[in-house]
mmCIF file of C-alpha atoms and ligand atoms in Angstrom:
data_model
loop_
_atom_site.group_PDB
_atom_site.id
_atom_site.type_symbol
_atom_site.label_atom_id
_atom_site.label_comp_id
_atom_site.label_asym_id
_atom_site.label_seq_id
_atom_site.Cartn_x
_atom_site.Cartn_y
_atom_site.Cartn_z
ATOM 1 C CA UNK A 14 19.187 54.959 92.724
ATOM 2 C CA UNK A 15 18.589 55.875 89.181
ATOM 3 C CA UNK A 16 16.345 53.166 86.833
ATOM 4 C CA UNK A 17 13.920 53.594 84.005
ATOM 5 C CA UNK A 18 11.215 54.039 86.318
ATOM 6 C CA UNK A 19 12.837 56.851 88.564
ATOM 7 C CA UNK A 20 12.949 58.245 85.190
ATOM 8 C CA UNK A 21 9.710 58.161 84.101
ATOM 9 C CA UNK A 22 8.101 59.646 87.434
ATOM 10 C CA UNK A 23 10.891 61.589 88.396
ATOM 11 C CA UNK A 24 10.933 60.749 91.214
ATOM 12 C CA UNK A 25 14.431 59.485 94.068
ATOM 13 C CA UNK A 26 13.386 56.060 94.532
ATOM 14 C CA UNK A 27 12.018 53.572 92.379
ATOM 15 C CA UNK A 28 8.968 52.760 94.648
ATOM 16 C CA UNK A 29 5.173 53.127 94.128
ATOM 17 C CA UNK A 30 2.374 52.751 95.909
ATOM 18 C CA UNK A 31 -0.393 50.453 94.295
ATOM 19 C CA UNK A 32 -4.002 52.357 94.141
ATOM 20 C CA UNK A 33 -6.366 51.459 97.685
ATOM 21 C CA UNK A 34 -9.868 52.301 97.367
ATOM 22 C CA UNK A 35 -10.910 54.141 100.518
ATOM 23 C CA UNK A 36 -7.065 54.252 102.016
ATOM 24 C CA UNK A 37 -5.374 56.472 99.073
ATOM 25 C CA UNK A 38 -6.398 59.427 100.036
ATOM 26 C CA UNK A 39 -4.321 62.265 99.400
ATOM 27 C CA UNK A 40 -2.259 62.337 103.079
ATOM 28 C CA UNK A 41 -0.921 59.129 102.305
ATOM 29 C CA UNK A 42 0.038 59.689 98.767
ATOM 30 C CA UNK A 43 1.706 62.890 99.368
ATOM 31 C CA UNK A 44 3.598 61.245 102.423
ATOM 32 C CA UNK A 45 4.926 58.457 99.981
ATOM 33 C CA UNK A 46 5.721 61.457 97.740
ATOM 34 C CA UNK A 47 7.584 63.364 100.043
ATOM 35 C CA UNK A 48 9.918 60.349 101.000
ATOM 36 C CA UNK A 49 11.078 59.859 97.498
ATOM 37 C CA UNK A 50 8.827 57.302 95.722
ATOM 38 C CA UNK A 51 5.583 57.581 94.119
ATOM 39 C CA UNK A 52 2.437 58.131 96.190
ATOM 40 C CA UNK A 53 -0.966 56.835 94.447
ATOM 41 C CA UNK A 54 -4.686 58.939 95.152
ATOM 42 C CA UNK A 55 -6.831 56.150 93.816
ATOM 43 C CA UNK A 56 -9.877 57.447 91.762
ATOM 44 C CA UNK A 57 -12.069 55.464 93.325
ATOM 45 C CA UNK A 58 -12.180 57.458 96.303
ATOM 46 C CA UNK A 59 -14.618 59.793 95.194
ATOM 47 C CA UNK A 60 -18.340 59.932 93.726
ATOM 48 C CA UNK A 61 -18.407 62.723 91.495
ATOM 49 C CA UNK A 62 -15.841 65.483 89.330
ATOM 50 C CA UNK A 63 -16.141 68.002 92.196
ATOM 51 C CA UNK A 64 -14.868 65.547 94.758
ATOM 52 C CA UNK A 65 -12.101 64.011 93.046
ATOM 53 C CA UNK A 66 -10.641 67.329 91.781
ATOM 54 C CA UNK A 67 -10.621 68.797 95.401
ATOM 55 C CA UNK A 68 -8.870 65.488 96.280
ATOM 56 C CA UNK A 69 -6.511 66.210 93.287
ATOM 57 C CA UNK A 70 -5.881 70.257 94.650
ATOM 58 C CA UNK A 71 -4.912 68.497 98.344
ATOM 59 C CA UNK A 72 -3.064 66.145 97.260
ATOM 60 C CA UNK A 73 -1.047 68.652 95.370
ATOM 61 C CA UNK A 74 -0.472 70.985 98.167
ATOM 62 C CA UNK A 75 0.825 68.715 100.675
ATOM 63 C CA UNK A 76 3.392 67.811 98.160
ATOM 64 C CA UNK A 77 5.104 69.668 95.580
ATOM 65 C CA UNK A 78 6.536 65.869 94.222
ATOM 66 C CA UNK A 79 5.222 63.470 91.521
ATOM 67 C CA UNK A 80 1.676 61.225 92.614
ATOM 68 C CA UNK A 81 -0.254 58.755 90.592
ATOM 69 C CA UNK A 82 -3.806 58.180 90.145
ATOM 70 C CA UNK A 83 -5.265 55.267 90.440
ATOM 71 C CA UNK A 84 -8.151 54.370 87.874
ATOM 72 C CA UNK A 85 -10.080 51.279 88.292
ATOM 73 C CA UNK A 86 -11.607 50.288 84.949
ATOM 74 C CA UNK A 87 -14.209 47.952 86.086
ATOM 75 C CA UNK A 88 -17.541 47.894 85.630
ATOM 76 C CA UNK A 89 -19.369 49.720 88.748
ATOM 77 C CA UNK A 90 -22.557 51.066 89.596
ATOM 78 C CA UNK A 91 -21.264 53.710 91.868
ATOM 79 C CA UNK A 92 -18.281 54.665 89.293
ATOM 80 C CA UNK A 93 -19.956 54.628 86.121
ATOM 81 C CA UNK A 94 -17.533 54.985 83.144
ATOM 82 C CA UNK A 95 -18.774 58.892 82.718
ATOM 83 C CA UNK A 96 -17.199 59.233 85.620
ATOM 84 C CA UNK A 97 -14.310 57.578 84.914
ATOM 85 C CA UNK A 98 -14.023 59.418 82.231
ATOM 86 C CA UNK A 99 -13.632 62.214 84.403
ATOM 87 C CA UNK A 100 -11.360 61.236 86.358
ATOM 88 C CA UNK A 101 -8.986 60.389 83.628
ATOM 89 C CA UNK A 102 -10.047 64.255 81.783
ATOM 90 C CA UNK A 103 -9.190 66.276 85.075
ATOM 91 C CA UNK A 104 -5.946 64.265 86.022
ATOM 92 C CA UNK A 105 -4.482 65.987 82.257
ATOM 93 C CA UNK A 106 -6.243 69.178 83.342
ATOM 94 C CA UNK A 107 -4.152 69.184 86.462
ATOM 95 C CA UNK A 108 -1.339 67.506 85.205
ATOM 96 C CA UNK A 109 -0.373 64.912 87.407
ATOM 97 C CA UNK A 110 2.243 63.235 87.090
ATOM 98 C CA UNK A 111 1.245 60.159 85.880
ATOM 99 C CA UNK A 112 -2.633 57.992 85.748
ATOM 100 C CA UNK A 113 -2.553 53.992 87.055
ATOM 101 C CA UNK A 114 -4.594 52.346 85.138
ATOM 102 C CA UNK A 115 -6.118 48.841 86.460
ATOM 103 C CA UNK A 116 -8.616 46.395 84.873
ATOM 104 C CA UNK A 117 -9.893 46.901 81.196
ATOM 105 C CA UNK A 118 -7.429 48.828 78.599
ATOM 106 C CA UNK A 119 -8.241 52.801 78.417
ATOM 107 C CA UNK A 120 -8.538 52.734 74.613
ATOM 108 C CA UNK A 121 -11.373 50.403 74.805
ATOM 109 C CA UNK A 122 -13.046 51.027 78.017
ATOM 110 C CA UNK A 123 -12.829 54.602 78.220
ATOM 111 C CA UNK A 124 -12.266 55.593 74.346
ATOM 112 C CA UNK A 125 -9.431 55.852 71.693
ATOM 113 C CA UNK A 126 -8.827 59.934 72.937
ATOM 114 C CA UNK A 127 -7.645 59.208 75.981
ATOM 115 C CA UNK A 128 -4.518 58.026 75.739
ATOM 116 C CA UNK A 129 -3.605 60.259 72.888
ATOM 117 C CA UNK A 130 -5.237 63.104 75.812
ATOM 118 C CA UNK A 131 -2.347 62.142 78.327
ATOM 119 C CA UNK A 132 0.418 62.414 76.172
ATOM 120 C CA UNK A 133 -0.677 65.994 75.049
ATOM 121 C CA UNK A 134 -0.830 66.712 78.424
ATOM 122 C CA UNK A 135 2.714 65.175 79.350
ATOM 123 C CA UNK A 136 0.646 62.739 81.714
ATOM 124 C CA UNK A 137 2.585 59.198 81.939
ATOM 125 C CA UNK A 138 -0.153 56.231 81.500
ATOM 126 C CA UNK A 139 0.473 52.791 83.091
ATOM 127 C CA UNK A 140 -1.528 49.518 82.823
ATOM 128 C CA UNK A 141 -1.332 46.669 85.658
ATOM 129 C CA UNK A 142 -1.429 43.953 83.838
ATOM 130 C CA UNK A 143 -1.195 40.105 85.066
ATOM 131 C CA UNK A 144 -0.266 38.591 81.701
ATOM 132 C CA UNK A 145 2.407 38.671 79.018
ATOM 133 C CA UNK A 146 -0.136 39.791 76.490
ATOM 134 C CA UNK A 147 -1.795 42.568 77.811
ATOM 135 C CA UNK A 148 1.891 44.096 78.739
ATOM 136 C CA UNK A 149 2.434 43.948 75.190
ATOM 137 C CA UNK A 150 -1.177 45.181 74.127
ATOM 138 C CA UNK A 151 0.148 48.195 76.421
ATOM 139 C CA UNK A 152 2.799 49.440 74.634
ATOM 140 C CA UNK A 153 0.992 48.900 71.536
ATOM 141 C CA UNK A 154 -1.126 50.989 72.003
ATOM 142 C CA UNK A 155 0.859 53.412 73.513
ATOM 143 C CA UNK A 156 1.223 53.221 77.227
ATOM 144 C CA UNK A 157 4.408 54.324 79.014
ATOM 145 C CA UNK A 158 4.539 51.475 80.995
ATOM 146 C CA UNK A 159 3.254 48.259 82.720
ATOM 147 C CA UNK A 160 3.186 46.959 86.258
ATOM 148 C CA UNK A 161 3.302 43.607 86.562
ATOM 149 C CA UNK A 162 1.233 41.838 89.235
ATOM 150 C CA UNK A 163 1.734 38.262 89.779
ATOM 151 C CA UNK A 164 -1.153 36.528 92.024
ATOM 152 C CA UNK A 165 0.251 37.023 95.581
ATOM 153 C CA UNK A 166 -1.270 40.795 95.162
ATOM 154 C CA UNK A 167 -3.658 41.582 97.056
ATOM 155 C CA UNK A 168 -6.688 43.106 95.310
ATOM 156 C CA UNK A 169 -8.056 41.300 92.109
ATOM 157 C CA UNK A 170 -4.872 39.330 90.348
ATOM 158 C CA UNK A 171 -5.116 37.741 87.265
ATOM 159 C CA UNK A 172 -6.966 34.315 86.847
ATOM 160 C CA UNK A 173 -4.385 32.568 85.388
ATOM 161 C CA UNK A 174 -3.066 32.512 88.865
ATOM 162 C CA UNK A 175 1.461 33.128 87.609
ATOM 163 C CA UNK A 176 3.104 33.915 90.227
ATOM 164 C CA UNK A 177 5.514 37.632 90.665
ATOM 165 C CA UNK A 178 8.863 35.228 90.253
ATOM 166 C CA UNK A 179 7.535 34.418 86.798
ATOM 167 C CA UNK A 180 5.432 37.090 84.926
ATOM 168 C CA UNK A 181 8.067 39.777 85.904
ATOM 169 C CA UNK A 182 11.247 38.378 83.843
ATOM 170 C CA UNK A 183 8.558 37.472 80.670
ATOM 171 C CA UNK A 184 7.020 40.483 80.738
ATOM 172 C CA UNK A 185 10.166 42.449 80.834
ATOM 173 C CA UNK A 186 11.736 40.346 78.047
ATOM 174 C CA UNK A 187 8.955 41.103 75.439
ATOM 175 C CA UNK A 188 8.250 44.958 76.294
ATOM 176 C CA UNK A 189 10.818 47.733 75.898
ATOM 177 C CA UNK A 190 8.714 50.323 77.895
ATOM 178 C CA UNK A 191 9.712 50.423 81.805
ATOM 179 C CA UNK A 192 8.288 47.881 83.600
ATOM 180 C CA UNK A 193 7.142 47.608 87.737
ATOM 181 C CA UNK A 194 7.269 44.819 89.682
ATOM 182 C CA UNK A 195 4.452 44.123 91.795
ATOM 183 C CA UNK A 196 2.672 41.233 93.818
ATOM 184 C CA UNK A 197 4.241 40.147 96.957
ATOM 185 C CA UNK A 198 6.839 43.180 97.489
ATOM 186 C CA UNK A 199 7.195 43.787 100.817
ATOM 187 C CA UNK A 200 11.096 45.377 101.387
ATOM 188 C CA UNK A 201 14.456 45.811 100.598
ATOM 189 C CA UNK A 202 15.075 42.359 99.202
ATOM 190 C CA UNK A 203 11.998 42.568 97.532
ATOM 191 C CA UNK A 204 13.116 45.733 95.686
ATOM 192 C CA UNK A 205 16.706 43.648 94.932
ATOM 193 C CA UNK A 206 14.981 41.125 93.717
ATOM 194 C CA UNK A 207 12.383 43.234 91.080
ATOM 195 C CA UNK A 208 15.682 44.338 89.408
ATOM 196 C CA UNK A 209 17.496 41.265 89.034
ATOM 197 C CA UNK A 210 14.091 39.711 87.582
ATOM 198 C CA UNK A 211 14.296 42.367 84.902
ATOM 199 C CA UNK A 212 11.699 45.132 86.475
ATOM 200 C CA UNK A 213 12.818 48.907 87.105
ATOM 201 C CA UNK A 214 11.200 48.855 90.332
ATOM 202 C CA UNK A 215 8.521 47.669 92.129
ATOM 203 C CA UNK A 216 4.781 49.251 93.305
ATOM 204 C CA UNK A 217 3.479 47.417 96.516
ATOM 205 C CA UNK A 218 -0.175 48.370 98.360
ATOM 206 C CA UNK A 219 -0.505 45.611 101.357
ATOM 207 C CA UNK A 220 2.849 47.287 102.786
ATOM 208 C CA UNK A 221 1.709 50.631 102.372
ATOM 209 C CA UNK A 222 -1.805 49.837 104.073
ATOM 210 C CA UNK A 223 0.312 49.143 107.412
ATOM 211 C CA UNK A 224 2.417 52.347 108.016
ATOM 212 C CA UNK A 225 1.359 54.642 110.234
ATOM 213 C CA UNK A 226 -0.107 57.426 107.781
ATOM 214 C CA UNK A 227 -2.628 54.621 105.983
ATOM 215 C CA UNK A 228 -4.948 56.152 108.872
ATOM 216 C CA UNK A 229 -6.305 52.425 109.844
ATOM 217 C CA UNK A 230 -7.702 51.301 112.864
ATOM 218 C CA UNK A 231 -5.044 50.052 115.505
ATOM 219 C CA UNK A 232 -7.189 47.058 115.647
ATOM 220 C CA UNK A 233 -6.136 46.164 111.645
ATOM 221 C CA UNK A 234 -2.629 47.164 112.112
ATOM 222 C CA UNK A 235 -2.409 44.401 115.227
ATOM 223 C CA UNK A 236 -4.361 41.871 112.347
ATOM 224 C CA UNK A 237 -1.584 42.930 109.423
ATOM 225 C CA UNK A 238 1.372 42.140 112.186
ATOM 226 C CA UNK A 239 0.054 39.223 113.248
ATOM 227 C CA UNK A 240 -1.278 37.321 109.694
ATOM 228 C CA UNK A 241 1.049 35.082 108.302
ATOM 229 C CA UNK A 242 1.284 34.412 103.880
ATOM 230 C CA UNK A 243 -1.067 31.517 104.696
ATOM 231 C CA UNK A 244 -4.242 33.931 106.045
ATOM 232 C CA UNK A 245 -5.517 35.050 101.891
ATOM 233 C CA UNK A 246 -7.280 33.346 100.147
ATOM 234 C CA UNK A 247 -8.541 33.306 96.235
ATOM 235 C CA UNK A 248 -12.583 34.005 96.237
ATOM 236 C CA UNK A 249 -14.927 35.555 93.718
ATOM 237 C CA UNK A 250 -13.986 33.611 90.451
ATOM 238 C CA UNK A 251 -17.506 33.100 90.098
ATOM 239 C CA UNK A 252 -18.632 36.506 89.581
ATOM 240 C CA UNK A 253 -15.291 37.654 87.871
ATOM 241 C CA UNK A 254 -13.548 35.280 85.488
ATOM 242 C CA UNK A 255 -15.298 36.660 82.473
ATOM 243 C CA UNK A 256 -13.262 39.970 83.431
ATOM 244 C CA UNK A 257 -10.241 37.694 83.503
ATOM 245 C CA UNK A 258 -9.889 38.214 87.375
ATOM 246 C CA UNK A 259 -10.291 36.958 90.920
ATOM 247 C CA UNK A 260 -10.233 38.726 94.381
ATOM 248 C CA UNK A 261 -7.202 37.821 96.805
ATOM 249 C CA UNK A 262 -8.482 38.732 100.561
ATOM 250 C CA UNK A 263 -7.582 38.445 103.958
ATOM 251 C CA UNK A 264 -9.656 34.776 105.086
ATOM 252 C CA UNK A 265 -12.550 35.805 107.885
ATOM 253 C CA UNK A 266 -15.743 35.202 108.435
ATOM 254 C CA UNK A 267 -17.277 37.599 105.178
ATOM 255 C CA UNK A 268 -14.355 35.680 102.915
ATOM 256 C CA UNK A 269 -15.862 31.982 104.143
ATOM 257 C CA UNK A 270 -19.549 33.045 103.593
ATOM 258 C CA UNK A 271 -18.449 34.161 100.406
ATOM 259 C CA UNK A 272 -16.582 30.641 99.804
ATOM 260 C CA UNK A 273 -20.330 29.214 100.765
ATOM 261 C CA UNK A 274 -22.315 31.121 98.199
ATOM 262 C CA UNK A 275 -19.855 30.375 95.290
ATOM 263 C CA UNK A 276 -20.193 26.445 96.357
ATOM 264 C CA UNK A 277 -23.930 27.364 96.007
ATOM 265 C CA UNK A 278 -24.100 28.490 92.888
ATOM 266 C CA UNK A 279 -25.193 31.808 94.314
ATOM 267 C CA UNK A 280 -25.517 34.463 92.241
ATOM 268 C CA UNK A 281 -23.862 38.881 92.183
ATOM 269 C CA UNK A 282 -27.883 39.435 93.863
ATOM 270 C CA UNK A 283 -26.469 37.272 97.060
ATOM 271 C CA UNK A 284 -22.837 37.895 96.680
ATOM 272 C CA UNK A 285 -23.151 41.558 97.045
ATOM 273 C CA UNK A 286 -23.970 42.501 100.731
ATOM 274 C CA UNK A 287 -21.120 40.432 101.769
ATOM 275 C CA UNK A 288 -18.570 41.982 99.034
ATOM 276 C CA UNK A 289 -20.030 45.506 99.181
ATOM 277 C CA UNK A 290 -17.260 48.796 99.904
ATOM 278 C CA UNK A 291 -19.294 50.139 101.632
ATOM 279 C CA UNK A 292 -18.535 47.558 104.065
ATOM 280 C CA UNK A 293 -14.484 47.819 103.854
ATOM 281 C CA UNK A 294 -14.922 51.092 104.258
ATOM 282 C CA UNK A 295 -16.092 50.913 107.834
ATOM 283 C CA UNK A 296 -13.942 48.044 108.413
ATOM 284 C CA UNK A 297 -10.693 50.178 107.880
ATOM 285 C CA UNK A 298 -12.245 53.171 110.068
ATOM 286 C CA UNK A 299 -13.493 51.080 112.935
ATOM 287 C CA UNK A 300 -11.289 47.956 113.043
ATOM 288 C CA UNK A 301 -13.462 44.776 112.907
ATOM 289 C CA UNK A 302 -11.390 42.700 110.825
ATOM 290 C CA UNK A 303 -14.350 40.320 110.327
ATOM 291 C CA UNK A 304 -16.794 42.170 108.870
ATOM 292 C CA UNK A 305 -16.031 42.401 105.242
ATOM 293 C CA UNK A 306 -13.454 41.551 102.440
ATOM 294 C CA UNK A 307 -10.260 43.063 102.984
ATOM 295 C CA UNK A 308 -7.840 43.399 99.731
ATOM 296 C CA UNK A 309 -5.047 42.257 101.203
ATOM 297 C CA UNK A 310 -1.798 40.681 99.747
ATOM 298 C CA UNK A 311 0.774 37.419 100.522
ATOM 299 C CA UNK A 312 3.075 39.633 101.561
ATOM 300 C CA UNK A 313 0.937 40.172 105.350
ATOM 301 C CA UNK A 314 3.027 37.463 106.166
ATOM 302 C CA UNK A 315 6.718 39.321 105.595
ATOM 303 C CA UNK A 316 4.785 42.371 107.843
ATOM 304 C CA UNK A 317 6.073 42.987 111.252
ATOM 305 C CA UNK A 318 5.807 46.622 112.109
ATOM 306 C CA UNK A 319 3.948 49.414 111.647
ATOM 307 C CA UNK A 320 6.388 52.427 110.419
ATOM 308 C CA UNK A 321 6.076 55.948 109.465
ATOM 309 C CA UNK A 322 6.478 55.772 105.238
ATOM 310 C CA UNK A 323 9.554 57.522 105.758
ATOM 311 C CA UNK A 324 10.844 54.779 107.679
ATOM 312 C CA UNK A 325 10.128 52.571 105.277
ATOM 313 C CA UNK A 326 10.934 53.811 101.949
ATOM 314 C CA UNK A 327 14.836 54.415 103.684
ATOM 315 C CA UNK A 328 14.989 50.582 105.787
ATOM 316 C CA UNK A 329 13.932 49.670 101.720
ATOM 317 C CA UNK A 330 16.674 51.779 100.137
ATOM 318 C CA UNK A 331 19.170 50.670 102.006
ATOM 319 C CA UNK A 332 18.211 47.064 102.628
ATOM 320 C CA UNK A 333 18.013 46.764 98.902
ATOM 321 C CA UNK A 334 21.565 47.674 98.580
ATOM 322 C CA UNK A 335 23.314 45.437 101.097
ATOM 323 C CA UNK A 336 21.008 42.564 99.803
ATOM 324 C CA UNK A 337 22.577 42.615 96.407
ATOM 325 C CA UNK A 338 25.842 43.322 97.988
ATOM 326 C CA UNK A 339 25.661 40.217 99.962
ATOM 327 C CA UNK A 340 24.104 38.480 97.336
ATOM 328 C CA UNK A 341 27.482 39.430 95.259
ATOM 329 C CA UNK A 342 29.638 38.499 98.422
ATOM 330 C CA UNK A 343 27.854 34.860 97.612
ATOM 331 C CA UNK A 344 28.776 34.294 94.594
ATOM 332 C CA UNK A 345 32.171 35.563 95.428
ATOM 333 C CA UNK A 346 32.825 32.785 97.401
HETATM 334 C C1 FMN B 25 -6.353 47.565 100.941
HETATM 335 C C2 FMN B 25 -5.787 47.983 99.152
HETATM 336 C C3 FMN B 25 -7.298 48.087 98.574
HETATM 337 C C4 FMN B 25 -6.772 48.249 97.083
HETATM 338 N N1 FMN B 25 -7.769 48.808 96.176
HETATM 339 C C5 FMN B 25 -7.322 48.653 94.790
HETATM 340 C C6 FMN B 25 -7.790 49.961 93.643
HETATM 341 O O1 FMN B 25 -9.440 50.111 94.455
HETATM 342 N N2 FMN B 25 -8.105 49.283 92.091
HETATM 343 C C7 FMN B 25 -6.578 48.830 92.267
HETATM 344 O O2 FMN B 25 -6.434 48.560 90.914
HETATM 345 N N3 FMN B 25 -5.811 47.500 92.964
HETATM 346 C C8 FMN B 25 -5.863 47.992 94.381
HETATM 347 N N4 FMN B 25 -5.491 47.455 95.114
HETATM 348 C C9 FMN B 25 -4.660 46.346 94.473
HETATM 349 C C10 FMN B 25 -3.131 46.996 94.520
HETATM 350 O O3 FMN B 25 -3.084 48.642 93.520
HETATM 351 C C11 FMN B 25 -2.144 46.497 94.151
HETATM 352 O O4 FMN B 25 -1.975 45.420 92.720
HETATM 353 C C12 FMN B 25 -1.504 44.819 94.737
HETATM 354 O O5 FMN B 25 -1.990 45.299 96.211
HETATM 355 C C13 FMN B 25 -0.387 44.664 95.452
HETATM 356 O O6 FMN B 25 0.382 43.627 95.365
HETATM 357 P P1 FMN B 25 0.813 43.568 97.397
HETATM 358 O O7 FMN B 25 -0.385 43.515 98.170
HETATM 359 O O8 FMN B 25 1.053 42.445 97.327
HETATM 360 O O9 FMN B 25 1.555 44.451 97.459
HETATM 361 C C14 FMN B 25 -5.793 47.265 96.298
HETATM 362 C C15 FMN B 25 -4.697 46.508 97.481
HETATM 363 C C16 FMN B 25 -5.043 46.841 99.118
HETATM 364 C C17 FMN B 25 -4.189 46.139 99.453
#
């Protein structure tokens, strides 16, 4: 498979893993890259430049294939701007293949020198966007590609609630840089349809969470297989709409409490103990899915098994080709 995305990243298949806090570690990133797709090392897992540097080195030890580093550019007490700037600098020094920015644009949040720094190092920079306007800005300030995420996605979709089906072709019409479709992608049918919508490939996270190499607790795997497309909700608008965002997470007792606190006008102080990242870190390991905000997308409804990364990628590639062929056969009558 050859698209603008495989050429940009120098990978075999146009499939990328999205950033996943506590999950996107060297083992999963390398497994995905070794399978011919683009693994994601999520910098938010690390609390210092040294910890991050060691994770980058470990990923390079586990794979000689390209991988991407996610840097989430949102205000955070644990991850101050100076640390995010270090993550960016180290990624350039170590010459990872690409950096995926999610949140505020690099030029505004980290500084105008960062995109030129990446260009100098030969590192590609992508921005994950939820609006056409942000995609156009990314192209204008020199990003190499955009990941376009509809509001089906797990994590932090844009507050505008535009679906992947509409947002991807809209962005593809407006920019010339490669477009990667995200939000609701789960299989070969997703890849085939993304290509038809004008994208150059797909990015998925929830589907990669449901693979053997993600390393989550057995109970979480069962939840991922059992839950369906109605089992996530959009919350935290009271906290995040100022940043243009909201959260999509699994419906559970924590999110019910979040909803109640938001309805009663509760502020950050009352919400923080419920939504803290430390809770999620514990749940992925220990398996009580009711005890944290778990950022999972609607694509959970399309997950029926827990394959290895390698099985998943081969299946997606085969199914995408078959789906495109079937579509042709349909119209040929
Ligand atoms: C468990 C999990 C953790 C995530 N953590 C992050 C993160 O730290 N930074 C980020 O930019 N996006 C994060 N996301 C969002 C994904 O990178 C991606 O945008 C989204 O999940 C794609 O949609 P999908 O879930 O339908 O595949 C996370 C998603 C999941 C499922």
